[in-house]
């Protein structure tokens, strides 16, 4: 329990801090050998499928009664994503997200896509 209490829990936690938390967890278990880019990409896909399972055969507007099952899978995806960023030795994942959002803004300009998704282009 003391170990759990030492984990910082706030929306102010940085991506770099979360990457370090994941890195420590992996290192303490000597799991670096398994955290290859391919395996981590597969793990992200598997966890994404687990997230989808919460909505299987439900209407689009379905909200699961147990939201923790959903947030567990969201966290699993994020943890593997952080581990992939670590394995690839990305300098700053935040920077990569900003870079990609700039590309997304260029690809989907508001004037053209406001209220229209890309499938209606
Ligand atoms: Mg999972």
PDB file of C-alpha atoms and ligand atoms in Angstrom:
ATOM      1  CA  UNK A   1       0.000   0.000   0.000  1.00  0.00           C
ATOM      2  CA  UNK A   2       2.877   2.351   0.792  1.00  0.00           C
ATOM      3  CA  UNK A   3       4.175   1.838  -2.735  1.00  0.00           C
ATOM      4  CA  UNK A   4       0.749   2.725  -4.168  1.00  0.00           C
ATOM      5  CA  UNK A   5       0.612   5.827  -1.990  1.00  0.00           C
ATOM      6  CA  UNK A   6       3.923   6.988  -3.433  1.00  0.00           C
ATOM      7  CA  UNK A   7       2.390   7.143  -6.909  1.00  0.00           C
ATOM      8  CA  UNK A   8       1.490  10.673  -7.821  1.00  0.00           C
ATOM      9  CA  UNK A   9      -2.086  10.982  -9.015  1.00  0.00           C
ATOM     10  CA  UNK A  10      -2.984  14.233 -10.661  1.00  0.00           C
ATOM     11  CA  UNK A  11      -3.939  15.639 -14.030  1.00  0.00           C
ATOM     12  CA  UNK A  12      -0.841  17.821 -13.670  1.00  0.00           C
ATOM     13  CA  UNK A  13       1.431  14.793 -14.057  1.00  0.00           C
ATOM     14  CA  UNK A  14       3.530  15.210 -17.161  1.00  0.00           C
ATOM     15  CA  UNK A  15       3.887  12.713 -19.969  1.00  0.00           C
ATOM     16  CA  UNK A  16       7.594  12.504 -19.104  1.00  0.00           C
ATOM     17  CA  UNK A  17       6.707  11.526 -15.523  1.00  0.00           C
ATOM     18  CA  UNK A  18       4.321   8.841 -16.750  1.00  0.00           C
ATOM     19  CA  UNK A  19       6.980   7.532 -19.141  1.00  0.00           C
ATOM     20  CA  UNK A  20       9.384   7.303 -16.201  1.00  0.00           C
ATOM     21  CA  UNK A  21       6.782   5.478 -14.094  1.00  0.00           C
ATOM     22  CA  UNK A  22       6.281   2.927 -16.888  1.00  0.00           C
ATOM     23  CA  UNK A  23      10.031   2.651 -17.447  1.00  0.00           C
ATOM     24  CA  UNK A  24      10.629   1.870 -13.768  1.00  0.00           C
ATOM     25  CA  UNK A  25       7.861  -0.734 -13.743  1.00  0.00           C
ATOM     26  CA  UNK A  26       9.307  -2.461 -16.817  1.00  0.00           C
ATOM     27  CA  UNK A  27      12.891  -2.248 -15.562  1.00  0.00           C
ATOM     28  CA  UNK A  28      12.090  -3.607 -12.083  1.00  0.00           C
ATOM     29  CA  UNK A  29      10.692  -6.728 -13.758  1.00  0.00           C
ATOM     30  CA  UNK A  30      13.450  -7.042 -16.350  1.00  0.00           C
ATOM     31  CA  UNK A  31      10.843  -6.831 -19.088  1.00  0.00           C
ATOM     32  CA  UNK A  32      12.815  -4.632 -21.497  1.00  0.00           C
ATOM     33  CA  UNK A  33      13.639  -7.804 -23.413  1.00  0.00           C
ATOM     34  CA  UNK A  34       9.932  -8.212 -24.232  1.00  0.00           C
ATOM     35  CA  UNK A  35       9.164  -4.575 -24.947  1.00  0.00           C
ATOM     36  CA  UNK A  36      10.193  -4.548 -28.583  1.00  0.00           C
ATOM     37  CA  UNK A  37       8.503  -2.092 -30.962  1.00  0.00           C
ATOM     38  CA  UNK A  38       6.638  -4.961 -32.648  1.00  0.00           C
ATOM     39  CA  UNK A  39       5.440  -6.549 -29.399  1.00  0.00           C
ATOM     40  CA  UNK A  40       4.373  -3.210 -27.959  1.00  0.00           C
ATOM     41  CA  UNK A  41       2.485  -2.332 -31.142  1.00  0.00           C
ATOM     42  CA  UNK A  42       0.730  -5.697 -30.917  1.00  0.00           C
ATOM     43  CA  UNK A  43      -0.053  -5.078 -27.245  1.00  0.00           C
ATOM     44  CA  UNK A  44      -1.606  -1.689 -28.060  1.00  0.00           C
ATOM     45  CA  UNK A  45      -3.805  -3.362 -30.665  1.00  0.00           C
ATOM     46  CA  UNK A  46      -4.816  -6.135 -28.243  1.00  0.00           C
ATOM     47  CA  UNK A  47      -5.660  -3.643 -25.503  1.00  0.00           C
ATOM     48  CA  UNK A  48      -7.672  -1.618 -28.031  1.00  0.00           C
ATOM     49  CA  UNK A  49      -9.688  -4.758 -28.760  1.00  0.00           C
ATOM     50  CA  UNK A  50     -10.235  -5.208 -25.011  1.00  0.00           C
ATOM     51  CA  UNK A  51     -11.550  -1.635 -24.877  1.00  0.00           C
ATOM     52  CA  UNK A  52     -13.941  -2.374 -27.742  1.00  0.00           C
ATOM     53  CA  UNK A  53     -15.202  -5.464 -25.940  1.00  0.00           C
ATOM     54  CA  UNK A  54     -16.922  -3.150 -23.440  1.00  0.00           C
ATOM     55  CA  UNK A  55     -19.155  -1.899 -26.254  1.00  0.00           C
ATOM     56  CA  UNK A  56     -19.687  -5.107 -28.218  1.00  0.00           C
ATOM     57  CA  UNK A  57     -23.312  -5.613 -29.359  1.00  0.00           C
ATOM     58  CA  UNK A  58     -24.381  -2.399 -27.662  1.00  0.00           C
ATOM     59  CA  UNK A  59     -25.962   0.665 -29.270  1.00  0.00           C
ATOM     60  CA  UNK A  60     -23.578   3.507 -30.200  1.00  0.00           C
ATOM     61  CA  UNK A  61     -24.716   5.544 -27.199  1.00  0.00           C
ATOM     62  CA  UNK A  62     -24.059   2.720 -24.711  1.00  0.00           C
ATOM     63  CA  UNK A  63     -22.164   3.696 -21.557  1.00  0.00           C
ATOM     64  CA  UNK A  64     -20.973   0.695 -19.516  1.00  0.00           C
ATOM     65  CA  UNK A  65     -22.260   0.534 -15.946  1.00  0.00           C
ATOM     66  CA  UNK A  66     -18.743  -0.243 -14.732  1.00  0.00           C
ATOM     67  CA  UNK A  67     -16.682   2.621 -16.151  1.00  0.00           C
ATOM     68  CA  UNK A  68     -13.544   1.228 -14.461  1.00  0.00           C
ATOM     69  CA  UNK A  69     -13.462  -1.605 -16.991  1.00  0.00           C
ATOM     70  CA  UNK A  70     -13.236   1.020 -19.725  1.00  0.00           C
ATOM     71  CA  UNK A  71     -10.674   3.189 -17.966  1.00  0.00           C
ATOM     72  CA  UNK A  72      -8.534   0.113 -17.192  1.00  0.00           C
ATOM     73  CA  UNK A  73      -8.282  -0.631 -20.916  1.00  0.00           C
ATOM     74  CA  UNK A  74      -7.658   3.036 -21.745  1.00  0.00           C
ATOM     75  CA  UNK A  75      -4.821   3.028 -19.211  1.00  0.00           C
ATOM     76  CA  UNK A  76      -3.425  -0.246 -20.600  1.00  0.00           C
ATOM     77  CA  UNK A  77      -3.291   1.318 -24.066  1.00  0.00           C
ATOM     78  CA  UNK A  78      -1.610   4.432 -22.694  1.00  0.00           C
ATOM     79  CA  UNK A  79       0.934   2.454 -20.659  1.00  0.00           C
ATOM     80  CA  UNK A  80       1.964   0.398 -23.694  1.00  0.00           C
ATOM     81  CA  UNK A  81       2.109   3.597 -25.754  1.00  0.00           C
ATOM     82  CA  UNK A  82       4.442   5.157 -23.183  1.00  0.00           C
ATOM     83  CA  UNK A  83       6.569   2.022 -23.178  1.00  0.00           C
ATOM     84  CA  UNK A  84       6.769   2.177 -26.978  1.00  0.00           C
ATOM     85  CA  UNK A  85       7.872   5.809 -26.718  1.00  0.00           C
ATOM     86  CA  UNK A  86      10.538   4.669 -24.250  1.00  0.00           C
ATOM     87  CA  UNK A  87      11.693   1.762 -26.407  1.00  0.00           C
ATOM     88  CA  UNK A  88      11.928   4.056 -29.440  1.00  0.00           C
ATOM     89  CA  UNK A  89      13.799   6.534 -27.237  1.00  0.00           C
ATOM     90  CA  UNK A  90      11.594   9.412 -28.348  1.00  0.00           C
ATOM     91  CA  UNK A  91      12.914  12.641 -26.944  1.00  0.00           C
ATOM     92  CA  UNK A  92       9.474  14.099 -26.257  1.00  0.00           C
ATOM     93  CA  UNK A  93       6.181  12.321 -26.845  1.00  0.00           C
ATOM     94  CA  UNK A  94       4.286  15.549 -26.142  1.00  0.00           C
ATOM     95  CA  UNK A  95       6.176  17.143 -29.016  1.00  0.00           C
ATOM     96  CA  UNK A  96       5.117  14.255 -31.284  1.00  0.00           C
ATOM     97  CA  UNK A  97       1.463  14.744 -30.319  1.00  0.00           C
ATOM     98  CA  UNK A  98       1.659  18.492 -31.032  1.00  0.00           C
ATOM     99  CA  UNK A  99       3.401  17.803 -34.361  1.00  0.00           C
ATOM    100  CA  UNK A 100       0.665  15.328 -35.357  1.00  0.00           C
ATOM    101  CA  UNK A 101      -2.121  17.701 -34.288  1.00  0.00           C
ATOM    102  CA  UNK A 102      -0.651  20.373 -36.546  1.00  0.00           C
ATOM    103  CA  UNK A 103      -0.811  17.840 -39.394  1.00  0.00           C
ATOM    104  CA  UNK A 104      -4.402  16.970 -38.439  1.00  0.00           C
ATOM    105  CA  UNK A 105      -5.402  20.655 -38.487  1.00  0.00           C
ATOM    106  CA  UNK A 106      -3.959  20.980 -41.969  1.00  0.00           C
ATOM    107  CA  UNK A 107      -5.585  17.764 -43.158  1.00  0.00           C
ATOM    108  CA  UNK A 108      -9.003  18.578 -41.678  1.00  0.00           C
ATOM    109  CA  UNK A 109      -9.526  22.352 -41.924  1.00  0.00           C
ATOM    110  CA  UNK A 110     -12.504  23.622 -39.905  1.00  0.00           C
ATOM    111  CA  UNK A 111     -14.050  25.335 -42.935  1.00  0.00           C
ATOM    112  CA  UNK A 112     -14.312  22.022 -44.736  1.00  0.00           C
ATOM    113  CA  UNK A 113     -14.878  19.544 -41.898  1.00  0.00           C
ATOM    114  CA  UNK A 114     -16.930  21.319 -39.246  1.00  0.00           C
ATOM    115  CA  UNK A 115     -19.827  18.913 -38.641  1.00  0.00           C
ATOM    116  CA  UNK A 116     -18.574  16.559 -41.369  1.00  0.00           C
ATOM    117  CA  UNK A 117     -16.356  13.618 -40.656  1.00  0.00           C
ATOM    118  CA  UNK A 118     -13.713  12.506 -43.115  1.00  0.00           C
ATOM    119  CA  UNK A 119     -15.884   9.705 -44.506  1.00  0.00           C
ATOM    120  CA  UNK A 120     -18.299  12.304 -45.937  1.00  0.00           C
ATOM    121  CA  UNK A 121     -15.649  14.088 -47.977  1.00  0.00           C
TER     122      UNK A 121
HETATM  123 MG1  LIG B   1      -6.299  -4.840 -20.703  1.00  0.00          MG
END
